[in-house]
Amino acid sequence: MNEASEKVFLSMVIPMFNEEANIEELYSRLTKVLDRMQKPYEVICVNDGSRDNTLEMLRDLNKKDNRFKVIDLSRNFGKETALSAGIDFTCGEIVIPIDADLQDPPELIPEMITKWEEGYDVVYAVRTHREGETWFKKMTAAMFYKTMKKITHLNMPVNTGDFRLMSRQAVDALKELRESHRFMKGLFTWVGYRQTGITYSRDPRFAGKTKWNYYKLWNLALEAITSFSYLPLQWSMYLGLGVAFLSFIYGFYMIINTVIHGNKVPGYPSLMVVILFLGGVQLFTIGIIGQYIGRIYTESKHRPLYFVRETLGLNYGNDYQQSPL
Ligand code: UDP
Ligand code: MG
């Protein structure tokens, strides 16, 4: 535990991947808001295998202001894991993850804390506008939330990111979930407790580029669905049943037709259509089953979520190798 462990009120967690251009602005905007709170806080910056100057800048930051602590992961693990690593190291009474690119305005934090004081365990920030994002991204995001709501039993709040306040109780619950396929927004919701939202309009990135492309977003959506629902497996079963039923009717029709009219045409086209269709349906359903089996495979290995190369300001020693759990 770090020196001021009992006293820390708020822990911020910031996953960072090539964010050198944002660090200074982030520091000034964040400290401005947090200092006003007049309570002890810590900011845990997780360097997620950046290939630019992020780590060096974080080192300097930690020297200048030791409330800014650093976790350097052994490689790039992706945002969800970097965030989990940061959360594992927090000791504050409340924890707030935030993006490094200032798309989540730190100015919202006091409002979140007010809600927490009212007795909520999780206060998530709901985006009303998404500046600087294409209509295509907005549309696909909307479709994603709709699908998720329909096919999982999870009532995930629409248009929320990872920017949210969590009480110590909710964080400790979250830390128990060690699955390697991590869809954080789903996990945040899954732990339950008293949750509420506040609204804000999402700003464009301050500097740098988003690390998400549509391929990654598609994978994230797959992750979300397969982590929280086995409905696609049920669908593929019904699809198989439906197709089998149709084939049965068609076969019956063929038999009657042959009996009545004899077999005048060899029936090559209908045969091809049926074979191709059945083949397609089979591959599709095997694909769905494969998605789940692949996930069972990775989960069954029980690998640690991440490795830490070095920490600064967190009293775990620089030879620290494992997660605090
Ligand atoms: N991020 C990370 N590891 C990654 C990709 C992103 O830690 O592999 C961090 C990134 O530095 C930022 C946050 O996750 O602080 C959100 O990333 P980004 O802005 O690219 O996502 P978007 O806002 O477009 O959802
Ligand atoms: Mg962003």
CSV table of C-alpha atoms and ligand atoms in Angstrom, one decimal:
chain,number,residue,atom,x,y,z
A,1,MET,CA,0.0,0.0,0.0
A,2,ASN,CA,1.2,3.5,-0.6
A,3,GLU,CA,2.0,5.9,2.2
A,4,ALA,CA,-1.2,7.8,2.3
A,5,SER,CA,-3.3,4.8,1.6
A,6,GLU,CA,-6.0,5.2,4.2
A,7,LYS,CA,-6.3,8.9,3.6
A,8,VAL,CA,-6.7,8.9,-0.2
A,9,PHE,CA,-10.2,9.9,-1.0
A,10,LEU,CA,-10.3,9.8,-4.8
A,11,SER,CA,-8.3,7.6,-7.1
A,12,MET,CA,-8.3,8.6,-10.8
A,13,VAL,CA,-7.3,5.9,-13.3
A,14,ILE,CA,-6.0,6.9,-16.8
A,15,PRO,CA,-5.1,4.3,-19.4
A,16,MET,CA,-2.5,5.8,-21.8
A,17,PHE,CA,-1.4,4.6,-25.2
A,18,ASN,CA,0.7,7.1,-27.1
A,19,GLU,CA,-0.8,10.1,-25.4
A,20,GLU,CA,2.3,12.4,-25.1
A,21,ALA,CA,0.4,15.3,-26.7
A,22,ASN,CA,-2.3,15.3,-24.1
A,23,ILE,CA,-0.5,14.9,-20.9
A,24,GLU,CA,0.3,18.5,-20.1
A,25,GLU,CA,-3.2,19.7,-20.8
A,26,LEU,CA,-4.7,16.8,-18.9
A,27,TYR,CA,-2.5,17.6,-15.9
A,28,SER,CA,-3.6,21.2,-15.8
A,29,ARG,CA,-7.3,20.6,-16.3
A,30,LEU,CA,-7.4,17.7,-13.9
A,31,THR,CA,-5.4,19.3,-11.1
A,32,LYS,CA,-7.5,22.4,-11.4
A,33,VAL,CA,-10.7,20.5,-10.7
A,34,LEU,CA,-9.2,18.1,-8.1
A,35,ASP,CA,-7.4,20.7,-6.1
A,36,ARG,CA,-10.6,22.6,-5.6
A,37,MET,CA,-12.1,19.5,-3.9
A,38,GLN,CA,-9.5,19.9,-1.1
A,39,LYS,CA,-9.3,16.2,-0.4
A,40,PRO,CA,-6.3,13.9,-0.9
A,41,TYR,CA,-6.3,12.3,-4.2
A,42,GLU,CA,-4.1,10.1,-6.4
A,43,VAL,CA,-4.0,9.8,-10.2
A,44,ILE,CA,-2.8,6.5,-11.5
A,45,CYS,CA,-1.5,6.7,-15.0
A,46,VAL,CA,-1.2,3.3,-16.8
A,47,ASN,CA,1.3,3.3,-19.6
A,48,ASP,CA,-0.1,0.7,-22.0
A,49,GLY,CA,3.0,0.0,-24.0
A,50,SER,CA,3.2,3.4,-25.6
A,51,ARG,CA,5.7,3.8,-28.4
A,52,ASP,CA,6.1,7.6,-28.0
A,53,ASN,CA,7.3,9.7,-25.1
A,54,THR,CA,4.4,9.0,-22.8
A,55,LEU,CA,6.4,7.0,-20.2
A,56,GLU,CA,9.2,9.6,-20.0
A,57,MET,CA,6.6,12.4,-19.6
A,58,LEU,CA,4.9,10.4,-16.9
A,59,ARG,CA,8.2,9.9,-15.0
A,60,ASP,CA,8.7,13.7,-15.1
A,61,LEU,CA,5.2,14.3,-14.0
A,62,ASN,CA,5.6,11.9,-11.0
A,63,LYS,CA,8.8,13.8,-10.0
A,64,LYS,CA,7.0,17.1,-10.2
A,65,ASP,CA,3.8,16.0,-8.4
A,66,ASN,CA,3.9,12.7,-6.6
A,67,ARG,CA,0.1,12.4,-6.5
A,68,PHE,CA,0.5,11.3,-10.1
A,69,LYS,CA,1.6,7.7,-10.0
A,70,VAL,CA,2.7,5.5,-12.8
A,71,ILE,CA,2.2,1.8,-13.8
A,72,ASP,CA,4.2,0.7,-16.7
A,73,LEU,CA,2.8,-2.4,-18.3
A,74,SER,CA,5.1,-4.9,-20.0
A,75,ARG,CA,3.5,-4.3,-23.4
A,76,ASN,CA,0.3,-3.0,-25.0
A,77,PHE,CA,-2.6,-4.9,-23.5
A,78,GLY,CA,-5.5,-2.8,-24.8
A,79,LYS,CA,-7.6,-0.2,-23.1
A,80,GLU,CA,-9.8,-2.6,-21.1
A,81,THR,CA,-6.9,-4.4,-19.5
A,82,ALA,CA,-4.9,-1.2,-18.9
A,83,LEU,CA,-7.9,0.2,-17.1
A,84,SER,CA,-8.3,-3.0,-15.0
A,85,ALA,CA,-4.6,-2.8,-14.1
A,86,GLY,CA,-5.0,0.8,-12.9
A,87,ILE,CA,-8.2,0.0,-10.9
A,88,ASP,CA,-6.4,-2.9,-9.2
A,89,PHE,CA,-3.8,-0.5,-7.8
A,90,THR,CA,-6.3,2.1,-6.5
A,91,CYS,CA,-6.8,2.7,-2.8
A,92,GLY,CA,-9.2,5.7,-2.8
A,93,GLU,CA,-12.6,5.6,-1.2
A,94,ILE,CA,-14.0,6.4,-4.7
A,95,VAL,CA,-12.4,5.6,-8.1
A,96,ILE,CA,-13.0,7.4,-11.4
A,97,PRO,CA,-11.4,6.1,-14.7
A,98,ILE,CA,-11.0,8.8,-17.3
A,99,ASP,CA,-9.6,8.9,-20.9
A,100,ALA,CA,-6.3,10.7,-21.4
A,101,ASP,CA,-7.5,12.6,-24.5
A,102,LEU,CA,-9.9,14.9,-22.5
A,103,GLN,CA,-13.0,13.6,-24.2
A,104,ASP,CA,-14.3,13.1,-20.8
A,105,PRO,CA,-14.4,16.5,-19.1
A,106,PRO,CA,-12.8,16.4,-15.6
A,107,GLU,CA,-15.1,19.3,-14.7
A,108,LEU,CA,-17.9,16.7,-14.3
A,109,ILE,CA,-16.2,15.1,-11.3
A,110,PRO,CA,-17.7,17.3,-8.6
A,111,GLU,CA,-21.2,16.6,-9.9
A,112,MET,CA,-20.4,12.8,-9.7
A,113,ILE,CA,-19.2,13.1,-6.2
A,114,THR,CA,-22.4,14.9,-5.2
A,115,LYS,CA,-24.4,11.9,-6.5
A,116,TRP,CA,-22.1,9.6,-4.6
A,117,GLU,CA,-22.7,11.6,-1.4
A,118,GLU,CA,-26.4,11.0,-2.1
A,119,GLY,CA,-25.8,7.3,-1.7
A,120,TYR,CA,-25.1,6.0,-5.2
A,121,ASP,CA,-22.3,3.5,-5.7
A,122,VAL,CA,-21.8,4.0,-9.5
A,123,VAL,CA,-22.4,7.3,-11.2
A,124,TYR,CA,-21.8,7.0,-15.0
A,125,ALA,CA,-21.6,9.9,-17.4
A,126,VAL,CA,-24.1,9.8,-20.3
A,127,ARG,CA,-23.1,11.5,-23.5
A,128,THR,CA,-25.7,13.7,-25.0
A,129,HIS,CA,-23.7,14.9,-28.0
A,130,ARG,CA,-20.7,13.3,-29.5
A,131,GLU,CA,-18.6,16.1,-31.1
A,132,GLY,CA,-15.9,15.2,-33.6
A,133,GLU,CA,-17.3,11.8,-34.5
A,134,THR,CA,-18.7,10.8,-37.9
A,135,TRP,CA,-22.4,10.0,-38.4
A,136,PHE,CA,-21.4,6.4,-39.3
A,137,LYS,CA,-19.7,6.0,-35.9
A,138,LYS,CA,-22.7,7.4,-34.1
A,139,MET,CA,-25.1,5.2,-36.1
A,140,THR,CA,-23.1,2.0,-35.5
A,141,ALA,CA,-22.8,3.0,-31.8
A,142,ALA,CA,-26.6,3.4,-31.5
A,143,MET,CA,-27.2,0.1,-33.2
A,144,PHE,CA,-24.7,-1.6,-30.9
A,145,TYR,CA,-26.5,-0.3,-27.7
A,146,LYS,CA,-29.8,-1.3,-29.1
A,147,THR,CA,-28.7,-4.9,-29.9
A,148,MET,CA,-27.0,-5.2,-26.6
A,149,LYS,CA,-30.1,-4.2,-24.7
A,150,LYS,CA,-32.2,-6.7,-26.7
A,151,ILE,CA,-30.0,-9.8,-26.5
A,152,THR,CA,-28.3,-9.6,-23.1
A,153,HIS,CA,-30.1,-9.4,-19.8
A,154,LEU,CA,-27.9,-6.6,-18.9
A,155,ASN,CA,-29.5,-3.1,-18.8
A,156,MET,CA,-26.4,-1.3,-20.0
A,157,PRO,CA,-26.9,2.5,-19.9
A,158,VAL,CA,-26.9,3.9,-23.5
A,159,ASN,CA,-24.1,6.2,-24.6
A,160,THR,CA,-21.9,5.8,-21.7
A,161,GLY,CA,-18.2,5.2,-21.7
A,162,ASP,CA,-15.8,4.1,-19.0
A,163,PHE,CA,-15.9,7.6,-17.4
A,164,ARG,CA,-17.8,7.0,-14.2
A,165,LEU,CA,-17.5,7.2,-10.4
A,166,MET,CA,-17.3,3.9,-8.4
A,167,SER,CA,-17.5,3.4,-4.7
A,168,ARG,CA,-14.9,1.3,-3.0
A,169,GLN,CA,-17.6,-1.5,-2.6
A,170,ALA,CA,-18.3,-1.5,-6.4
A,171,VAL,CA,-14.6,-1.4,-7.2
A,172,ASP,CA,-13.8,-4.4,-4.9
A,173,ALA,CA,-16.6,-6.3,-6.6
A,174,LEU,CA,-15.2,-5.4,-10.0
A,175,LYS,CA,-11.8,-6.6,-9.0
A,176,GLU,CA,-13.2,-10.1,-8.4
A,177,LEU,CA,-14.0,-10.4,-12.1
A,178,ARG,CA,-10.8,-11.7,-13.6
A,179,GLU,CA,-12.0,-13.0,-17.0
A,180,SER,CA,-9.5,-12.3,-19.8
A,181,HIS,CA,-12.2,-11.3,-22.3
A,182,ARG,CA,-13.1,-8.0,-20.7
A,183,PHE,CA,-15.8,-5.8,-21.9
A,184,MET,CA,-15.5,-3.2,-19.1
A,185,LYS,CA,-18.8,-1.3,-19.7
A,186,GLY,CA,-20.6,-4.6,-19.4
A,187,LEU,CA,-18.7,-5.6,-16.3
A,188,PHE,CA,-19.3,-2.2,-14.7
A,189,THR,CA,-23.0,-2.7,-15.1
A,190,TRP,CA,-22.9,-6.4,-14.2
A,191,VAL,CA,-21.6,-5.8,-10.6
A,192,GLY,CA,-24.9,-4.0,-9.8
A,193,TYR,CA,-25.2,-1.8,-6.7
A,194,ARG,CA,-27.0,1.5,-6.8
A,195,GLN,CA,-26.3,3.1,-10.2
A,196,THR,CA,-27.3,6.4,-11.7
A,197,GLY,CA,-26.2,8.7,-14.5
A,198,ILE,CA,-25.5,12.3,-15.2
A,199,THR,CA,-25.3,13.8,-18.7
A,200,TYR,CA,-22.6,15.7,-20.5
A,201,SER,CA,-21.7,16.5,-24.1
A,202,ARG,CA,-18.6,14.7,-25.3
A,203,ASP,CA,-15.8,16.8,-26.6
A,204,PRO,CA,-13.6,15.9,-29.5
A,205,ARG,CA,-10.1,14.6,-28.7
A,206,PHE,CA,-7.8,17.3,-27.5
A,207,ALA,CA,-4.8,16.0,-29.5
A,208,GLY,CA,-3.7,12.8,-31.2
A,209,LYS,CA,-5.8,10.2,-32.9
A,210,THR,CA,-8.3,7.6,-31.7
A,211,LYS,CA,-6.9,4.1,-31.5
A,212,TRP,CA,-10.2,2.6,-32.6
A,213,ASN,CA,-11.0,1.6,-36.1
A,214,TYR,CA,-14.1,-0.1,-37.2
A,215,TYR,CA,-12.5,-3.5,-37.2
A,216,LYS,CA,-11.5,-3.0,-33.5
A,217,LEU,CA,-15.0,-1.7,-32.7
A,218,TRP,CA,-16.6,-4.7,-34.4
A,219,ASN,CA,-14.4,-7.0,-32.3
A,220,LEU,CA,-15.4,-5.0,-29.2
A,221,ALA,CA,-19.1,-5.5,-30.1
A,222,LEU,CA,-18.5,-9.3,-30.5
A,223,GLU,CA,-16.7,-9.3,-27.2
A,224,ALA,CA,-19.6,-7.6,-25.6
A,225,ILE,CA,-22.2,-9.9,-27.0
A,226,THR,CA,-20.4,-13.2,-26.4
A,227,SER,CA,-19.4,-12.1,-22.9
A,228,PHE,CA,-22.9,-11.4,-21.8
A,229,SER,CA,-25.2,-13.5,-23.9
A,230,TYR,CA,-25.5,-17.0,-25.3
A,231,LEU,CA,-28.5,-16.0,-27.4
A,232,PRO,CA,-26.6,-16.3,-30.7
A,233,LEU,CA,-26.1,-20.0,-29.8
A,234,GLN,CA,-29.8,-20.3,-29.4
A,235,TRP,CA,-30.5,-18.5,-32.6
A,236,SER,CA,-28.2,-20.8,-34.5
A,237,MET,CA,-30.1,-23.7,-33.1
A,238,TYR,CA,-33.4,-22.3,-34.2
A,239,LEU,CA,-31.9,-21.4,-37.6
A,240,GLY,CA,-30.8,-25.0,-38.0
A,241,LEU,CA,-34.3,-26.2,-36.9
A,242,GLY,CA,-36.0,-23.8,-39.3
A,243,VAL,CA,-33.9,-24.9,-42.2
A,244,ALA,CA,-34.3,-28.6,-41.4
A,245,PHE,CA,-38.1,-28.0,-41.3
A,246,LEU,CA,-38.1,-26.2,-44.7
A,247,SER,CA,-36.0,-29.0,-46.2
A,248,PHE,CA,-38.4,-31.6,-44.9
A,249,ILE,CA,-41.3,-29.8,-46.5
A,250,TYR,CA,-39.4,-29.4,-49.8
A,251,GLY,CA,-38.4,-33.1,-49.7
A,252,PHE,CA,-42.0,-34.1,-49.2
A,253,TYR,CA,-43.1,-31.9,-52.1
A,254,MET,CA,-40.4,-33.5,-54.3
A,255,ILE,CA,-41.6,-37.0,-53.4
A,256,ILE,CA,-45.2,-36.2,-54.2
A,257,ASN,CA,-44.2,-34.4,-57.4
A,258,THR,CA,-42.2,-37.4,-58.6
A,259,VAL,CA,-44.9,-39.9,-57.8
A,260,ILE,CA,-47.5,-37.8,-59.6
A,261,HIS,CA,-45.6,-36.4,-62.6
A,262,GLY,CA,-42.6,-38.7,-62.8
A,263,ASN,CA,-39.0,-37.4,-62.8
A,264,LYS,CA,-38.8,-35.4,-66.1
A,265,VAL,CA,-36.0,-32.9,-65.1
A,266,PRO,CA,-32.8,-34.1,-63.4
A,267,GLY,CA,-33.1,-31.3,-60.8
A,268,TYR,CA,-29.6,-30.1,-60.7
A,269,PRO,CA,-30.4,-26.4,-59.9
A,270,SER,CA,-32.6,-27.2,-57.0
A,271,LEU,CA,-30.0,-29.6,-55.6
A,272,MET,CA,-27.3,-27.0,-55.8
A,273,VAL,CA,-29.4,-24.4,-54.2
A,274,VAL,CA,-30.2,-26.7,-51.3
A,275,ILE,CA,-26.6,-27.8,-50.9
A,276,LEU,CA,-25.2,-24.3,-50.9
A,277,PHE,CA,-27.9,-23.0,-48.6
A,278,LEU,CA,-27.4,-25.8,-46.1
A,279,GLY,CA,-23.6,-25.5,-46.3
A,280,GLY,CA,-23.9,-21.8,-45.6
A,281,VAL,CA,-26.1,-22.3,-42.6
A,282,GLN,CA,-23.8,-24.9,-41.2
A,283,LEU,CA,-20.7,-22.8,-41.6
A,284,PHE,CA,-22.5,-19.8,-40.0
A,285,THR,CA,-23.6,-21.8,-37.0
A,286,ILE,CA,-20.3,-23.5,-36.6
A,287,GLY,CA,-18.7,-20.0,-36.7
A,288,ILE,CA,-20.9,-18.8,-33.9
A,289,ILE,CA,-20.1,-21.9,-31.8
A,290,GLY,CA,-16.4,-21.3,-32.6
A,291,GLN,CA,-16.6,-17.8,-31.2
A,292,TYR,CA,-17.7,-19.2,-27.9
A,293,ILE,CA,-15.3,-22.2,-27.9
A,294,GLY,CA,-12.4,-19.8,-28.6
A,295,ARG,CA,-13.4,-17.8,-25.5
A,296,ILE,CA,-13.7,-20.9,-23.4
A,297,TYR,CA,-10.2,-21.8,-24.5
A,298,THR,CA,-8.6,-18.4,-23.5
A,299,GLU,CA,-10.5,-18.3,-20.2
A,300,SER,CA,-9.5,-21.9,-19.3
A,301,LYS,CA,-5.8,-20.9,-19.5
A,302,HIS,CA,-6.3,-18.6,-16.5
A,303,ARG,CA,-3.4,-16.3,-17.4
A,304,PRO,CA,-2.8,-13.2,-15.4
A,305,LEU,CA,-4.5,-10.2,-17.1
A,306,TYR,CA,-1.3,-8.2,-17.4
A,307,PHE,CA,2.3,-7.8,-16.3
A,308,VAL,CA,3.8,-4.8,-14.7
A,309,ARG,CA,7.3,-3.7,-15.6
A,310,GLU,CA,7.6,-0.9,-13.1
A,311,THR,CA,5.6,1.3,-10.9
A,312,LEU,CA,6.3,4.8,-9.7
A,313,GLY,CA,4.8,6.3,-6.5
A,314,LEU,CA,3.0,3.0,-5.7
A,315,ASN,CA,4.8,1.3,-2.8
A,316,TYR,CA,5.0,-2.1,-4.5
A,317,GLY,CA,8.7,-1.9,-5.3
A,318,ASN,CA,10.1,-1.6,-8.7
A,319,ASP,CA,10.6,-5.4,-9.0
A,320,TYR,CA,6.9,-5.9,-8.7
A,321,GLN,CA,5.7,-8.4,-11.2
A,322,GLN,CA,2.2,-9.5,-10.4
A,323,SER,CA,-1.2,-7.8,-10.0
A,324,PRO,CA,-2.1,-6.9,-6.5
A,325,LEU,CA,-4.7,-9.6,-6.3
B,1,UDP,N1,-5.9,3.3,-24.7
B,1,UDP,C1,-5.1,2.4,-24.1
B,1,UDP,N2,-4.6,1.3,-24.8
B,1,UDP,C2,-5.0,1.0,-26.1
B,1,UDP,C3,-5.8,2.0,-26.7
B,1,UDP,C4,-6.3,3.1,-26.0
B,1,UDP,O1,-4.7,2.5,-22.9
B,1,UDP,O2,-4.6,0.0,-26.6
B,1,UDP,C5,-6.3,4.5,-24.0
B,1,UDP,C6,-6.1,5.8,-24.7
B,1,UDP,O3,-4.8,6.3,-24.4
B,1,UDP,C7,-7.1,6.7,-24.1
B,1,UDP,C8,-8.3,5.8,-23.9
B,1,UDP,O4,-7.7,4.5,-23.9
B,1,UDP,O5,-6.7,7.3,-22.9
B,1,UDP,C9,-9.4,5.9,-24.9
B,1,UDP,O6,-8.8,5.7,-26.2
B,1,UDP,P1,-9.3,6.4,-27.5
B,1,UDP,O7,-9.4,7.9,-27.3
B,1,UDP,O8,-8.4,6.0,-28.6
B,1,UDP,O9,-10.8,5.8,-27.7
B,1,UDP,P2,-12.2,6.5,-28.0
B,1,UDP,O10,-12.2,7.8,-27.2
B,1,UDP,O11,-12.1,6.8,-29.5
B,1,UDP,O12,-13.2,5.5,-27.6
B,2,MG,MG,-11.0,9.2,-27.1
